Coordinates of C-alpha atoms in Angstrom, one line a residue:
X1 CA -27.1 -41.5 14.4
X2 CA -25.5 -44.6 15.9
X3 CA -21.9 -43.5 17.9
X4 CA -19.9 -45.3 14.6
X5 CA -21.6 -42.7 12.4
X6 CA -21.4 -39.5 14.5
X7 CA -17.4 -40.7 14.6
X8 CA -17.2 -40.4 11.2
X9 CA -19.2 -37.2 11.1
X10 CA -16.9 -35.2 13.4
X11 CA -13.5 -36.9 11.6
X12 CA -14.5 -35.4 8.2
X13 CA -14.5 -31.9 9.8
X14 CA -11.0 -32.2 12.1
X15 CA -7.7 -30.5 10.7
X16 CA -5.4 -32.7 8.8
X17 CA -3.5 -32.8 11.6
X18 CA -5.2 -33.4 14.1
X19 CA -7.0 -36.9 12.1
X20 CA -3.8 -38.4 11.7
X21 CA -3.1 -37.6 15.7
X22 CA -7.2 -39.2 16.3
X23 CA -5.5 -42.4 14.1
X24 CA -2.6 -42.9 16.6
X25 CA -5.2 -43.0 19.5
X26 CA -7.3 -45.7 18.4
X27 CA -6.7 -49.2 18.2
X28 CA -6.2 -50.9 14.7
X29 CA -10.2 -52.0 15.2
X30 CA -11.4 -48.6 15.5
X31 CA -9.3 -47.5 12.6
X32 CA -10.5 -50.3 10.6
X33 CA -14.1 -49.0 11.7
X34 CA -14.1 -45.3 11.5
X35 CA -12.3 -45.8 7.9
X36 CA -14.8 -48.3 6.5
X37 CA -17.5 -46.2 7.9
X38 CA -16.4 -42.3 6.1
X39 CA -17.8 -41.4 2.9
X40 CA -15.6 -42.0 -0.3
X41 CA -14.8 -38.6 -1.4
X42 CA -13.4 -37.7 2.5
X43 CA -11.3 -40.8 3.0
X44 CA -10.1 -40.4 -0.4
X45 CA -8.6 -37.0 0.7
X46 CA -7.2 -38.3 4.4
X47 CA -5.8 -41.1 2.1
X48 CA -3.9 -38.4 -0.1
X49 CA -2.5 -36.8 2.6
X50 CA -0.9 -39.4 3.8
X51 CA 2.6 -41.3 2.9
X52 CA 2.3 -43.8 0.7
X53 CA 3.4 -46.6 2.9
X54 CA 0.7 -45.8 5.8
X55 CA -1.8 -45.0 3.2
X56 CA -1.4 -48.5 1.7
X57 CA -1.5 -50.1 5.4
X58 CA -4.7 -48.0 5.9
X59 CA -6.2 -49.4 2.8
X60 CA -5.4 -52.9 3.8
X61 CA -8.0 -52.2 6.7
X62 CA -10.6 -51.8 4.6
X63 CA -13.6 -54.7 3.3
X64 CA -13.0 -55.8 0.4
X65 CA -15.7 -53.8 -1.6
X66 CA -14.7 -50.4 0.0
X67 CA -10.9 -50.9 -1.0
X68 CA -12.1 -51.6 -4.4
X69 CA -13.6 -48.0 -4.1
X70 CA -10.8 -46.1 -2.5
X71 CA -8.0 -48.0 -4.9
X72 CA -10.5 -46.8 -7.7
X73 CA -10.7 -43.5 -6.5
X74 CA -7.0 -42.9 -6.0
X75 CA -6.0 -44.3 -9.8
X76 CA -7.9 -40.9 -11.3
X77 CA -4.8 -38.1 -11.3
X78 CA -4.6 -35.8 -8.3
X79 CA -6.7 -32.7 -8.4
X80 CA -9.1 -34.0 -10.7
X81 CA -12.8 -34.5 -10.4
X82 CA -11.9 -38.0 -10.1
X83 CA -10.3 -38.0 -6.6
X84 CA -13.2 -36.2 -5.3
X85 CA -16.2 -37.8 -6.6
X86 CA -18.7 -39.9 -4.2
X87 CA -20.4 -42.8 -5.4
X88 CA -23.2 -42.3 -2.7
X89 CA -26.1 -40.9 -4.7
X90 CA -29.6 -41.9 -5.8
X91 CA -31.0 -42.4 -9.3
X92 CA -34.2 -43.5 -10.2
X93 CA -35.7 -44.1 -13.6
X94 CA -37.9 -42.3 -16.3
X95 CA -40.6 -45.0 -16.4
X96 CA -41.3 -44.5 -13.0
X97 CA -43.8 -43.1 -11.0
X98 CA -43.1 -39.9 -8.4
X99 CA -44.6 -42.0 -5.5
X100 CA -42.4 -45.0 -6.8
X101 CA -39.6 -42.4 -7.3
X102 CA -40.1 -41.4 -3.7
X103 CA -40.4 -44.5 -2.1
X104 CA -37.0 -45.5 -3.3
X105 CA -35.6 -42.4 -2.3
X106 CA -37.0 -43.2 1.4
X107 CA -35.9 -46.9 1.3
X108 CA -32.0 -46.0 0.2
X109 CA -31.8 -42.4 0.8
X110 CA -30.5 -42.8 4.3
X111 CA -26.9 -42.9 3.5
X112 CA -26.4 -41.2 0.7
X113 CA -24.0 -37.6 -0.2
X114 CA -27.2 -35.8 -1.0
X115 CA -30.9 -35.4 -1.6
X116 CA -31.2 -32.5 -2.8
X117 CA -30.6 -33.5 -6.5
X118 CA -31.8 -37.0 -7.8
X119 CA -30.6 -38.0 -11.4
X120 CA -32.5 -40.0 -13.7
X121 CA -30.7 -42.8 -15.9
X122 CA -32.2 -45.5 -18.1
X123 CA -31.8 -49.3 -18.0
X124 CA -28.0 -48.8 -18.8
X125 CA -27.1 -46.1 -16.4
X126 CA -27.1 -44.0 -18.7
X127 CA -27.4 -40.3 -17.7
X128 CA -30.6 -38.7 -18.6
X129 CA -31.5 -36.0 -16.5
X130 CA -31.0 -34.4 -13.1
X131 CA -34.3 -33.5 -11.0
X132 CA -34.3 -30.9 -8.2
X133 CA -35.7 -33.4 -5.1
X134 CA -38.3 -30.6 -4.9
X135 CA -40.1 -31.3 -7.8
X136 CA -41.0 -34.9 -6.7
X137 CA -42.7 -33.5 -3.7
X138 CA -44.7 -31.1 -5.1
X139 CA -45.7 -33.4 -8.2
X140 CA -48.6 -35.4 -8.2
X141 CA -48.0 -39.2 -7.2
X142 CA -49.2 -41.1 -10.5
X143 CA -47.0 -38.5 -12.3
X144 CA -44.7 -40.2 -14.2
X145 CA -40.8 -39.1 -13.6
X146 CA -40.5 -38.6 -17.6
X147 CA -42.9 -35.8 -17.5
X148 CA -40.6 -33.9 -14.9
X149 CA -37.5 -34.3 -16.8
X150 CA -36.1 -30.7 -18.6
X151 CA -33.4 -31.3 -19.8
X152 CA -31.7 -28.8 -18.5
X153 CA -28.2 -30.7 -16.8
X154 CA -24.9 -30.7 -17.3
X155 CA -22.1 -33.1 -16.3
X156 CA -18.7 -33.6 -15.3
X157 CA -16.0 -36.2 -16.5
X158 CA -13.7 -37.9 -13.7
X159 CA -10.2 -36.7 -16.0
X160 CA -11.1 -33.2 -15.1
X161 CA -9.5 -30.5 -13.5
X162 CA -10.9 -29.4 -10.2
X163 CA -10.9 -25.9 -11.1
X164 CA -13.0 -26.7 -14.6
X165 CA -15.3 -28.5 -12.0
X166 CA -15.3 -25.3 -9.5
X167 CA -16.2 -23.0 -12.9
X168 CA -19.1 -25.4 -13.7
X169 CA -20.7 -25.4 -10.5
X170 CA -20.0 -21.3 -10.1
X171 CA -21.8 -21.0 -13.7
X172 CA -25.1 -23.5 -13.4
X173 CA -25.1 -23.1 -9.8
X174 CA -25.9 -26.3 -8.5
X175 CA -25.5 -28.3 -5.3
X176 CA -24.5 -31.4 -6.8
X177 CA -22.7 -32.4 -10.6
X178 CA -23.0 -35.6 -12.1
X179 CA -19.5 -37.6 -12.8
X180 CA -20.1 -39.6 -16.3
X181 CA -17.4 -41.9 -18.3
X182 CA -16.9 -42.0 -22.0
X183 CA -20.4 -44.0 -22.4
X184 CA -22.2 -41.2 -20.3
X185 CA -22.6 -43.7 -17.4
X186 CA -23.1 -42.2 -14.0
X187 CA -20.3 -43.4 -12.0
X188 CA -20.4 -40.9 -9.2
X189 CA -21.0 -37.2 -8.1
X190 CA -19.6 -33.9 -6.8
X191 CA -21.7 -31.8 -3.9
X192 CA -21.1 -28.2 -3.4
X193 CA -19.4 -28.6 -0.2
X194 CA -16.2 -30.5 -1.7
X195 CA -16.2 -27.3 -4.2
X196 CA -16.2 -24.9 -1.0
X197 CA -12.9 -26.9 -0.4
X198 CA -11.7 -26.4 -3.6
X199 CA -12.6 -22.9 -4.0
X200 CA -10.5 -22.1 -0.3
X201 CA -7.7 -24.1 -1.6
X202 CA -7.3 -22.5 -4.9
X203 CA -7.9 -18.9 -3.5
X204 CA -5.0 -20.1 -1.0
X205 CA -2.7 -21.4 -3.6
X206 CA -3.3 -18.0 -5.9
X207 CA -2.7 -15.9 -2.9
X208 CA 0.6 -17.1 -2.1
X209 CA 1.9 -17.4 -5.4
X210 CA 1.2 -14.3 -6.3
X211 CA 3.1 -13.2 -2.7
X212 CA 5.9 -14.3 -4.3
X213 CA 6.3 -17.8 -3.1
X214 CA 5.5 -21.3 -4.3
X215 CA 2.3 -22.9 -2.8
X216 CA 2.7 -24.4 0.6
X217 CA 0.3 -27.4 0.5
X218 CA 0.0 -27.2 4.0
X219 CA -1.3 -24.8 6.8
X220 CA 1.3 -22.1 7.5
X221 CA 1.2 -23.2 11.2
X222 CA 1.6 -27.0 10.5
X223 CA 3.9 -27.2 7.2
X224 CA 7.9 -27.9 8.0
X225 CA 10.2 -25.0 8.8
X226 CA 12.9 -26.3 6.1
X227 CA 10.4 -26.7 3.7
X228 CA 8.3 -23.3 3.9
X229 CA 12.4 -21.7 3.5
X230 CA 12.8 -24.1 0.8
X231 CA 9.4 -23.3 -1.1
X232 CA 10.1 -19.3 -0.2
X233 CA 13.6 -19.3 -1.2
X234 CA 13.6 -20.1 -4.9
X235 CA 11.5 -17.2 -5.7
X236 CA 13.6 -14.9 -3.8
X237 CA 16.8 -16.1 -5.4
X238 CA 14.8 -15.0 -8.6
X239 CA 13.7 -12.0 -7.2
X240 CA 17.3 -11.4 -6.6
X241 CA 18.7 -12.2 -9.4
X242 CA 16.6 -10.4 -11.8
X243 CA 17.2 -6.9 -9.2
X244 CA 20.7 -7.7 -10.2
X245 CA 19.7 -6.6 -13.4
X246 CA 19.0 -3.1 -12.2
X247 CA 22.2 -2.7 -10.7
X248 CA 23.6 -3.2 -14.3
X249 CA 21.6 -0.5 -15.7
X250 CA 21.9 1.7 -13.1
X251 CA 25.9 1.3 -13.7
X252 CA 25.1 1.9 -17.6
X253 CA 23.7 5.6 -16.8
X254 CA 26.4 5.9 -13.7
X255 CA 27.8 9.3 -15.7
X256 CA 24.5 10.5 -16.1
X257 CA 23.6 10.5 -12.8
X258 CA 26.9 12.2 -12.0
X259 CA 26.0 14.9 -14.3
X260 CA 22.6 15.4 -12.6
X261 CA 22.7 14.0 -9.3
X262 CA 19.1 15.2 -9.2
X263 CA 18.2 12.8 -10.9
X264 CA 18.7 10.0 -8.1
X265 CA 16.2 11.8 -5.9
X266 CA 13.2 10.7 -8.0
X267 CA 15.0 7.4 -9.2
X268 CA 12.9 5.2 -6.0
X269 CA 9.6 7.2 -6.3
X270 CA 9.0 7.3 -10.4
X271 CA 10.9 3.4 -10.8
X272 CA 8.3 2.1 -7.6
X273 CA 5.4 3.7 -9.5
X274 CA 5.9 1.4 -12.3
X275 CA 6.0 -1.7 -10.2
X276 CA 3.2 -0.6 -8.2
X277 CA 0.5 0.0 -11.5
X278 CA 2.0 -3.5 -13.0
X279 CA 1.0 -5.3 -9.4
X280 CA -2.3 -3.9 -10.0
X281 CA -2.8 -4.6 -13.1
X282 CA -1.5 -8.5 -12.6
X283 CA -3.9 -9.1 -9.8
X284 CA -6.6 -7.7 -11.0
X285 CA -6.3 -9.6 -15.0
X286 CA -5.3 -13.2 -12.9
X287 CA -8.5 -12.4 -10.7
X288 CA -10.2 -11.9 -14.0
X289 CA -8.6 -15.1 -15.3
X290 CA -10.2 -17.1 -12.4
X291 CA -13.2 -16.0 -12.3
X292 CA -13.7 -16.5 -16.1
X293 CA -14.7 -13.2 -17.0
X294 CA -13.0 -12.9 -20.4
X295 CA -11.3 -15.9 -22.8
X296 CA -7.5 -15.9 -23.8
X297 CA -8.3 -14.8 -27.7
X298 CA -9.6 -11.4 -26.0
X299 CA -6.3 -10.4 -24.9
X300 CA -6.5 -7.0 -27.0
X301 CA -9.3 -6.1 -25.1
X302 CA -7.3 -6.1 -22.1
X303 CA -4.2 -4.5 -24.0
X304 CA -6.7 -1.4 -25.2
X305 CA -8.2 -0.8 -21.7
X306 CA -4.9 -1.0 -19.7
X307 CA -3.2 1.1 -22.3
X308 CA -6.1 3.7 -21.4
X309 CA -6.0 3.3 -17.7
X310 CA -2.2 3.4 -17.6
X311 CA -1.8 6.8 -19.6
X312 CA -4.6 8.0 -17.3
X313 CA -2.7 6.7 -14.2
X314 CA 0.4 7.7 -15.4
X315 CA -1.1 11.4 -16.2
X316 CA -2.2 11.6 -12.6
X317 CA 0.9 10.7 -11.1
X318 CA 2.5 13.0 -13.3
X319 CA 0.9 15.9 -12.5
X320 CA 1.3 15.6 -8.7
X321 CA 5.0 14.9 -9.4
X322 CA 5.5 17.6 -11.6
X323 CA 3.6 19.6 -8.6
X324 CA 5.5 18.5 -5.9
X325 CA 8.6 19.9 -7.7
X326 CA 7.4 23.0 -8.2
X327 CA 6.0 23.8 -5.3
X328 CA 9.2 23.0 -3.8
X329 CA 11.1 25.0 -5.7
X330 CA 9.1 28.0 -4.9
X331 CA 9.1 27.4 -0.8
X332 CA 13.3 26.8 -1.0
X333 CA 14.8 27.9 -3.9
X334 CA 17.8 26.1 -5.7
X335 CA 16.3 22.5 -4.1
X336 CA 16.3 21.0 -7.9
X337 CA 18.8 23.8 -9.0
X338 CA 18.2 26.2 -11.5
X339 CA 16.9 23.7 -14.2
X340 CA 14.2 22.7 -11.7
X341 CA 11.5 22.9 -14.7
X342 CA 13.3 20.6 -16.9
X343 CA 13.7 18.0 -14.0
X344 CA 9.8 18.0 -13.6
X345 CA 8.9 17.7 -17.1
X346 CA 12.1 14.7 -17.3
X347 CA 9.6 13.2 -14.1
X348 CA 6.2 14.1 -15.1
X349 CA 6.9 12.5 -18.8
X350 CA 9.2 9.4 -17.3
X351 CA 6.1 8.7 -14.9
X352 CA 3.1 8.6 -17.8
X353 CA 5.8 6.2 -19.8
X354 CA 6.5 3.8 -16.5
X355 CA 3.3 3.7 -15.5
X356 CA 1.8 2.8 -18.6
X357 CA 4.7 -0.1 -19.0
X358 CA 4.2 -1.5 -16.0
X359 CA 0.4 -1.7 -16.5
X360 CA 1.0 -3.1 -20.3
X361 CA 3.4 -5.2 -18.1
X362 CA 1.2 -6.4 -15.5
X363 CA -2.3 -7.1 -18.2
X364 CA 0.0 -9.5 -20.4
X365 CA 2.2 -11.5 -18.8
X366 CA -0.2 -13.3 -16.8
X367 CA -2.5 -14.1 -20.4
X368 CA 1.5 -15.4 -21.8
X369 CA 2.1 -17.6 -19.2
X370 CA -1.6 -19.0 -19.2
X371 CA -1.3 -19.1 -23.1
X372 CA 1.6 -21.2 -22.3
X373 CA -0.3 -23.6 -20.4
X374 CA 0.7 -22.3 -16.6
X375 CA -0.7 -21.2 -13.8
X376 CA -1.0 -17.3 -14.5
X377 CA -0.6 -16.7 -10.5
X378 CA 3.1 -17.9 -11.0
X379 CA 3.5 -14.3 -12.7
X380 CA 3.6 -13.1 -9.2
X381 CA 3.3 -9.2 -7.8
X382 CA 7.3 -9.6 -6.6
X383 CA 8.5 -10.4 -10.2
X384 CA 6.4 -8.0 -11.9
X385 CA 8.0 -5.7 -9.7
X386 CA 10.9 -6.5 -10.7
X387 CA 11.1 -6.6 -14.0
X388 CA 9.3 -3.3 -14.1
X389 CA 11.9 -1.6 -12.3
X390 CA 14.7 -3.0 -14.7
X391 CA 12.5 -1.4 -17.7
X392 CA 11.9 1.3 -16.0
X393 CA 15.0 2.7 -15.6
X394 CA 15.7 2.6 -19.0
X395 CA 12.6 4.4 -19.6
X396 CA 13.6 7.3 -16.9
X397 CA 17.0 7.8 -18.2
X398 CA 15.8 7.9 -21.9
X399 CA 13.7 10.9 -20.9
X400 CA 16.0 12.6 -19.4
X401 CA 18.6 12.5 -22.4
X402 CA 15.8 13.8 -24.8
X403 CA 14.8 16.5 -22.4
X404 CA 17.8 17.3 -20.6
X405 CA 20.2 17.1 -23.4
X406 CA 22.3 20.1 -24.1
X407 CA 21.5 21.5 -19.9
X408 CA 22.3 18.8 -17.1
X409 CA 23.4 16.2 -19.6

């Protein structure tokens, strides 16, 4: 590998960062080189990365046919299949024979994404099939290609999202997808290892959203001070907002709580408990989500089973609360007063409702908010939390009037 290739090598491997500090070091030549010379999909990306001012200089460092690449590359949306396809890939055709099939793949193999996958097109370029490299070498020579073909392929169109493209290759599991236009034309290909990008970045993005923040599009070490507070702030001031809310009801039952002060003791532990099975069930349905392991139009199944593991959850909490008041009452009397029994059934009962809200809570938002054509992740831990608690309270207070009525209250 000649010194102009090995530089292109390492560049598509370095930090964001530290490539745009590698640019500033070279002389305009080497730019002009070490750009000319990087595979499409990865100067594609650098390119994206970069303001649009000293991405258009870059690009007017370019020969002519590899700026008619990266400008066609760059006109497909961001974040779709587009952006990321290579147009380095071999195809050979059906009439062929595996040592002619081979023989081409030796003479213009050199330089291309992959070899692992070779893709078959007729005189058109039309799409046919896609054959494992494999196959060619264990075949017989005078074997024509047509006899190898299966059928068995799928494809990709350059409009689509990079998550469609990151379900496709997770389902056929395959090192390399074909990109065709409306005509079925090969016009590129996506390898595995731009999905490994994808898959990190999406997984990134999730994570952080569902932290209770906006996605930072950068590394947290690298990105802006003002603009990680300005991405972290607007779902605090949510956050905030919508805790506001629970001061309000708490101020609606403020001369029940003054009628049983008792009351308050449990008010953090059985409210949290809520918030807690409804940040559960959230991850664990937008995990789901991702991963594609049910569809939309089966949300009742999700309903039915976290309606059954809430009321089980809520049961178990229940018990140990009901437990933990007891038991206290017995080792120092007059703790909960002398209506101690009716304050752990008000908790035990208040607990099995929460907890079976909050999961409820927690299964369906995500599956409205993906119904509604957003990213479910957006329906974040934090805000489930929040609007949990806010329900929740209701629910504990309610109970307590029906049991406590006529005693405490």
């Amino acid at each position: 590998m000649c010194s102009r290739e090995l530089t292109a090598t390492t560049f598509t491997y370095m930090p964001v960062e530290s490539q745009k500090r590698m640019l500033k070091l070279l002389t305009q030549d080497q730019v002009a080189a070490l750009l000319n010379a990087l595979p499409p999909d990865d100067r594609t990306a650098f390119l994206n990365e970069l303001p649009l001012d000293l991405a258009m200089q870059l690009l007017s460092m370019l020969t002519p046919d590899e700026r008619h690449v990266a400008q066609s590359l760059l006109a497909y949306p961001e974040h779709s299949v587009g952006r990321m396809m290579t147009l380095d890939f071999v195809a050979v055709h059906p009439e062929w024979s595996v040592r002619e099939a081979l023989d081409y793949i030796r003479e213009h193999g050199f330089d291309r994404e992959t070899l692992n996958v070779v893709f078959v097109v007729d005189e058109d370029g039309h799409l046919v099939d896609d054959i494992r490299v494999r196959r060619f070498l264990l075949s017989p020579l005078d074997r024509p290609v047509r006899e190898l073909l299966d059928g068995n392929f799928t494809w990709l169109s350059p409009a689509d999202d990079r998550e469609k493209a990151l379900a496709v290759f997770r389902k056929f599991d395959r090192v390399a997808l074909p990109v065709v236009d409306d005509q079925m034309k090969i016009i590129g290909i996506i390898t595995v290892d731009d999905m490994l990008d994808v898959a990190e970045a999406e997984a990134t993005e999730d994570i952080q959203k569902m932290g209770g923040s906006e996605a930072l599009d950068e590394p947290y070490t690298t990105i802006a001070l003002h603009r990680m507070v300005k991405k972290r702030a607007s779902w605090l001031v949510i956050l905030f907002l919508g805790e506001m809310l629970t001061a309000t009801a708490l101020k609606y039952y403020e001369g029940e709580m003054e009628k049983a002060i008792v009351l308050s003791l449990f008010l953090p532990l059985v409210v949290s408990s809520g918030g807690n099975a409804g940040s559960q069930a959230a991850t664990l349905v937008i995990r789901a989500l991702a991963l594609g392991e049910f569809k939309l139009r089966e949300w009742w199944r999700i309903m039915r089973r976290e309606l059954v593991a809430g009321l089980s959850l809520g049961v178990i909490l229940g018990v140990i609360g009901v437990l933990r008041i007891t038991i206290w009452s017995f080792i120092f009397p007059n703790t909960y007063g002398e209506h101690w029994m009716l304050v752990a059934a008000t908790v035990g009962t208040a607990l099995v409702g929460i907890v079976m809200w909050g999961s409820l809570m927690g299964s369906m938002l995500p599956l409205i908010i993906k119904k509604a054509g957003f990213d479910p992740a957006t329906s974040s831990a934090p805000f489930i939390a929040t609007l949990v608690d806010v329900t929740g309270l209701i629910i504990y207070f309610s109970v307590a009037l029906l049991i406590m009525r006529g005693t405490l209250l």
